[in-house]
Amino acid sequence: MSQTYPIGGGKGGSGKSFITANLGVLFAKQGKKVVLVDLDLGGSNLHTFLNLRNPERGLNDFLNKDCKNLDDVAVPTAIPNLSLISSTNCSHEIGNLFHTQKLKIIRAIKDLSYDYTLLDLGAGTIFNVLDFFLISNEGLFIITPEPTSIENTFQFIKAVYLRKIKQVLKQRAFNTFVKKLQTTTNKSIIRSPMELVEMVSKYNPERGKRLQDELEKFEFTFIINQFRKETDVTMGSKIEKLCNKHFFANFQFLGNIRYDERVHDSIYSRSIYMNKYPYSITAVDLQNVAGKITKIHQHHALQSVT
Amino acid sequence: MKKYEELNYYEALEIPFGASPFEISQAYKDALSIYNEDSLITYSFFDESERGLILKKIEKAFLTLIDPIERGKYDRMLVRTGEADESILIKKDRKKPISLFQGNHPKNRGLHLKKIRKKVEAEDMKTLSKEIITGDVVSGADLKKLRESVGIDLEEIFEVTRINIPILKSIEENEFEKLPPIIYLKNFLKSYSDTLQLDSNTIIDGYIKNMTRHRESA
């Protein structure tokens, strides 16, 4: 069964690309067929984490129709079973993707037939990022234990929710409900997507129910990256509790990934961290996280069979 | 999935219905660490009014559940509304807080006292004491003889009277210099003789007389 994991988290520099690359390496070493897609459009550097200087093919060849299938632009990496779809050879304006191009990419990603498809997303909450994140219900958030990162993560989650609500309700109904909520609460902006869900449920229970069902399908996971020894160890479980209580969805904490100076060394020397330091504490943490994801994956596979 | 406002107090604190007071206060502390206004995790999550409502609910949940009477009322309400099973009203399995100073109470005092009584009643204490105590002077050795003749250990005396064993020994060995001031000594002798069902006045007077006689001669 193929599984797509969008990897996002709002804040830049939290380690999304690093974790995408190294989780990809770990899954590939399990013997799974893995593809990494660099969707940090306009800021792509996933190839550097995998020690590929200039991938000869990439997303650009797919967008300008040189290659028909997205699969054709995937390039192999030094790791067997692991390929990369890079966006480094795209134009400098790729950050402002056209709507039709975005839809084309999303459709093509859904058609990829790998065991694992990992999407490395950019920072921020622009629609492109949100829509890529919503390709699958199994989004993975990367958080670092700093106020700024946590703040951005919650902004990102809320933005993802609002985007999803918009997708389910369709534009017009979404706008009407937003207006209604603005007038009843006397607020100019909608900060909490949950209020909107409640609003919909109140005026149109059937639609509200459908919306809630749709949101409950989310099975988000998150990782705390750059975990240092002075960090509160209960932080992950607290965030998990908080999200499960206040969003209509399932959030699962996958674990802490400890901070390691050598991550920087490996980036400087453009080598694959997992290969260079396979026994460091950070590598062990990554392995644990990969193991947990594999378990969830197997669980899903079992469920889809029965 | 339930909305936060609809959670009952147990759900808000994330504890089972049968939670002990200790678990309740622990859960309350945990909840505060999440929802507190300087909490790293939530300071950006809620606005002031939302946080205020949540903190109020946590406070109310804690104050209700930690008070046995209020908790009982609340539990009955939950049962009435069908939110909880009737079994939550049975408090038998609920852990109680450990009482303070538990270790300081002689747990088996009654038991030891009974044992001693039995031994004393088996012998004829009056004739025994008349045989051992001759004249109006009582020495430590006399007391020891009496105690041993009915087969009672120093430890047993200690369990009932809570007089330290070294002091009991000093009394019986006539080590007067190691004994406490006379006012305490009198009390100790009283409990000692009461335990052995001896006439406490005779013993106290006799013992003190013996002690002064020793001091004078020394």
PDB file of N, CA and C in Angstrom, chain A residues 154 232 234-243 245-246, chain B residues 4 12-14 27-46 51 54-55 58:
ATOM      1  N   PHE A 154       1.084  25.989  15.637  1.00  0.00           N
ATOM      2  CA  PHE A 154      -0.349  26.125  15.879  1.00  0.00           C
ATOM      3  C   PHE A 154      -1.010  26.971  14.791  1.00  0.00           C
ATOM      4  N   ASP A 232      11.843  20.567  28.446  1.00  0.00           N
ATOM      5  CA  ASP A 232      10.841  19.852  29.238  1.00  0.00           C
ATOM      6  C   ASP A 232      10.491  18.533  28.535  1.00  0.00           C
ATOM      7  N   THR A 234       8.191  16.489  29.072  1.00  0.00           N
ATOM      8  CA  THR A 234       6.770  16.180  28.926  1.00  0.00           C
ATOM      9  C   THR A 234       6.129  17.014  27.817  1.00  0.00           C
ATOM     10  N   MET A 235       6.938  17.855  27.158  1.00  0.00           N
ATOM     11  CA  MET A 235       6.371  18.780  26.188  1.00  0.00           C
ATOM     12  C   MET A 235       5.587  18.053  25.089  1.00  0.00           C
ATOM     13  N   GLY A 236       6.176  17.001  24.549  1.00  0.00           N
ATOM     14  CA  GLY A 236       5.518  16.284  23.457  1.00  0.00           C
ATOM     15  C   GLY A 236       4.155  15.753  23.866  1.00  0.00           C
ATOM     16  N   SER A 237       4.112  15.099  25.019  1.00  0.00           N
ATOM     17  CA  SER A 237       2.833  14.510  25.423  1.00  0.00           C
ATOM     18  C   SER A 237       1.825  15.602  25.766  1.00  0.00           C
ATOM     19  N   LYS A 238       2.325  16.748  26.250  1.00  0.00           N
ATOM     20  CA  LYS A 238       1.403  17.845  26.564  1.00  0.00           C
ATOM     21  C   LYS A 238       0.792  18.422  25.294  1.00  0.00           C
ATOM     22  N   ILE A 239       1.631  18.601  24.273  1.00  0.00           N
ATOM     23  CA  ILE A 239       1.111  19.127  23.004  1.00  0.00           C
ATOM     24  C   ILE A 239       0.108  18.132  22.421  1.00  0.00           C
ATOM     25  N   GLU A 240       0.422  16.860  22.543  1.00  0.00           N
ATOM     26  CA  GLU A 240      -0.482  15.833  22.032  1.00  0.00           C
ATOM     27  C   GLU A 240      -1.847  15.925  22.723  1.00  0.00           C
ATOM     28  N   LYS A 241      -1.801  16.026  24.054  1.00  0.00           N
ATOM     29  CA  LYS A 241      -3.050  16.129  24.828  1.00  0.00           C
ATOM     30  C   LYS A 241      -3.852  17.344  24.394  1.00  0.00           C
ATOM     31  N   LEU A 242      -3.140  18.468  24.309  1.00  0.00           N
ATOM     32  CA  LEU A 242      -3.776  19.739  23.987  1.00  0.00           C
ATOM     33  C   LEU A 242      -4.478  19.657  22.632  1.00  0.00           C
ATOM     34  N   CYS A 243      -3.753  19.156  21.624  1.00  0.00           N
ATOM     35  CA  CYS A 243      -4.311  19.109  20.273  1.00  0.00           C
ATOM     36  C   CYS A 243      -5.488  18.141  20.214  1.00  0.00           C
ATOM     37  N   LYS A 245      -7.528  17.520  22.462  1.00  0.00           N
ATOM     38  CA  LYS A 245      -8.693  18.057  23.155  1.00  0.00           C
ATOM     39  C   LYS A 245      -9.338  19.198  22.389  1.00  0.00           C
ATOM     40  N   HIS A 246      -8.526  19.971  21.684  1.00  0.00           N
ATOM     41  CA  HIS A 246      -9.069  21.202  21.127  1.00  0.00           C
ATOM     42  C   HIS A 246      -9.226  21.210  19.613  1.00  0.00           C
TER      43      HIS A 246
ATOM     44  N   TYR B   4     -14.512  20.986  24.215  1.00  0.00           N
ATOM     45  CA  TYR B   4     -13.927  21.168  25.537  1.00  0.00           C
ATOM     46  C   TYR B   4     -14.976  21.562  26.568  1.00  0.00           C
ATOM     47  N   ALA B  12     -11.970  16.597  31.796  1.00  0.00           N
ATOM     48  CA  ALA B  12     -11.159  17.813  31.685  1.00  0.00           C
ATOM     49  C   ALA B  12      -9.795  17.610  32.346  1.00  0.00           C
ATOM     50  N   LEU B  13      -9.772  16.865  33.457  1.00  0.00           N
ATOM     51  CA  LEU B  13      -8.498  16.622  34.140  1.00  0.00           C
ATOM     52  C   LEU B  13      -7.827  15.342  33.660  1.00  0.00           C
ATOM     53  N   GLU B  14      -8.518  14.644  32.754  1.00  0.00           N
ATOM     54  CA  GLU B  14      -7.985  13.382  32.207  1.00  0.00           C
ATOM     55  C   GLU B  14      -7.662  12.365  33.289  1.00  0.00           C
ATOM     56  N   ALA B  27      -3.162  15.608  38.519  1.00  0.00           N
ATOM     57  CA  ALA B  27      -3.752  15.960  37.226  1.00  0.00           C
ATOM     58  C   ALA B  27      -4.012  17.464  37.150  1.00  0.00           C
ATOM     59  N   TYR B  28      -4.394  18.036  38.292  1.00  0.00           N
ATOM     60  CA  TYR B  28      -4.649  19.479  38.342  1.00  0.00           C
ATOM     61  C   TYR B  28      -3.363  20.245  38.051  1.00  0.00           C
ATOM     62  N   LYS B  29      -2.261  19.795  38.682  1.00  0.00           N
ATOM     63  CA  LYS B  29      -0.972  20.440  38.439  1.00  0.00           C
ATOM     64  C   LYS B  29      -0.582  20.333  36.966  1.00  0.00           C
ATOM     65  N   ASP B  30      -0.774  19.138  36.399  1.00  0.00           N
ATOM     66  CA  ASP B  30      -0.426  18.928  34.991  1.00  0.00           C
ATOM     67  C   ASP B  30      -1.243  19.861  34.095  1.00  0.00           C
ATOM     68  N   ALA B  31      -2.545  19.933  34.385  1.00  0.00           N
ATOM     69  CA  ALA B  31      -3.413  20.767  33.552  1.00  0.00           C
ATOM     70  C   ALA B  31      -2.973  22.224  33.635  1.00  0.00           C
ATOM     71  N   LEU B  32      -2.632  22.672  34.855  1.00  0.00           N
ATOM     72  CA  LEU B  32      -2.171  24.059  34.995  1.00  0.00           C
ATOM     73  C   LEU B  32      -0.901  24.298  34.188  1.00  0.00           C
ATOM     74  N   SER B  33      -0.023  23.307  34.183  1.00  0.00           N
ATOM     75  CA  SER B  33       1.228  23.510  33.451  1.00  0.00           C
ATOM     76  C   SER B  33       0.975  23.623  31.950  1.00  0.00           C
ATOM     77  N   ILE B  34      -0.130  23.066  31.484  1.00  0.00           N
ATOM     78  CA  ILE B  34      -0.451  23.202  30.060  1.00  0.00           C
ATOM     79  C   ILE B  34      -1.169  24.527  29.778  1.00  0.00           C
ATOM     80  N   TYR B  35      -2.126  24.883  30.628  1.00  0.00           N
ATOM     81  CA  TYR B  35      -3.011  26.005  30.293  1.00  0.00           C
ATOM     82  C   TYR B  35      -2.619  27.330  30.946  1.00  0.00           C
ATOM     83  N   ASN B  36      -1.641  27.254  31.837  1.00  0.00           N
ATOM     84  CA  ASN B  36      -1.160  28.460  32.491  1.00  0.00           C
ATOM     85  C   ASN B  36      -0.769  29.533  31.475  1.00  0.00           C
ATOM     86  N   GLU B  37      -0.912  30.797  31.873  1.00  0.00           N
ATOM     87  CA  GLU B  37      -0.662  31.830  30.862  1.00  0.00           C
ATOM     88  C   GLU B  37       0.799  31.969  30.452  1.00  0.00           C
ATOM     89  N   ASP B  38       1.748  31.473  31.277  1.00  0.00           N
ATOM     90  CA  ASP B  38       3.127  31.511  30.770  1.00  0.00           C
ATOM     91  C   ASP B  38       3.556  30.165  30.220  1.00  0.00           C
ATOM     92  N   SER B  39       2.615  29.288  30.034  1.00  0.00           N
ATOM     93  CA  SER B  39       2.987  27.994  29.476  1.00  0.00           C
ATOM     94  C   SER B  39       3.517  28.173  28.061  1.00  0.00           C
ATOM     95  N   LEU B  40       4.676  27.593  27.827  1.00  0.00           N
ATOM     96  CA  LEU B  40       5.327  27.690  26.522  1.00  0.00           C
ATOM     97  C   LEU B  40       4.418  27.119  25.436  1.00  0.00           C
ATOM     98  N   ILE B  41       3.643  26.121  25.828  1.00  0.00           N
ATOM     99  CA  ILE B  41       2.870  25.402  24.826  1.00  0.00           C
ATOM    100  C   ILE B  41       1.630  26.177  24.384  1.00  0.00           C
ATOM    101  N   THR B  42       0.961  26.812  25.334  1.00  0.00           N
ATOM    102  CA  THR B  42      -0.338  27.368  24.953  1.00  0.00           C
ATOM    103  C   THR B  42      -0.411  28.882  24.900  1.00  0.00           C
ATOM    104  N   TYR B  43       0.693  29.561  25.201  1.00  0.00           N
ATOM    105  CA  TYR B  43       0.521  31.016  25.274  1.00  0.00           C
ATOM    106  C   TYR B  43       0.053  31.591  23.942  1.00  0.00           C
ATOM    107  N   SER B  44       0.382  30.876  22.840  1.00  0.00           N
ATOM    108  CA  SER B  44      -0.043  31.389  21.547  1.00  0.00           C
ATOM    109  C   SER B  44      -1.294  30.683  21.031  1.00  0.00           C
ATOM    110  N   PHE B  45      -1.783  29.746  21.812  1.00  0.00           N
ATOM    111  CA  PHE B  45      -2.875  28.894  21.332  1.00  0.00           C
ATOM    112  C   PHE B  45      -4.233  29.530  21.566  1.00  0.00           C
ATOM    113  N   PHE B  46      -4.401  30.147  22.725  1.00  0.00           N
ATOM    114  CA  PHE B  46      -5.710  30.705  23.083  1.00  0.00           C
ATOM    115  C   PHE B  46      -5.606  32.210  23.240  1.00  0.00           C
ATOM    116  N   ARG B  51      -8.635  31.292  27.387  1.00  0.00           N
ATOM    117  CA  ARG B  51      -7.809  30.740  28.457  1.00  0.00           C
ATOM    118  C   ARG B  51      -8.498  30.902  29.808  1.00  0.00           C
ATOM    119  N   ILE B  54     -11.087  28.253  30.284  1.00  0.00           N
ATOM    120  CA  ILE B  54     -10.498  26.925  30.511  1.00  0.00           C
ATOM    121  C   ILE B  54      -9.934  26.829  31.931  1.00  0.00           C
ATOM    122  N   LEU B  55      -9.214  27.870  32.342  1.00  0.00           N
ATOM    123  CA  LEU B  55      -8.616  27.834  33.681  1.00  0.00           C
ATOM    124  C   LEU B  55      -9.699  27.780  34.759  1.00  0.00           C
ATOM    125  N   ILE B  58     -10.936  24.244  34.963  1.00  0.00           N
ATOM    126  CA  ILE B  58      -9.978  23.355  35.638  1.00  0.00           C
ATOM    127  C   ILE B  58     -10.028  23.566  37.151  1.00  0.00           C
TER     128      ILE B  58
END
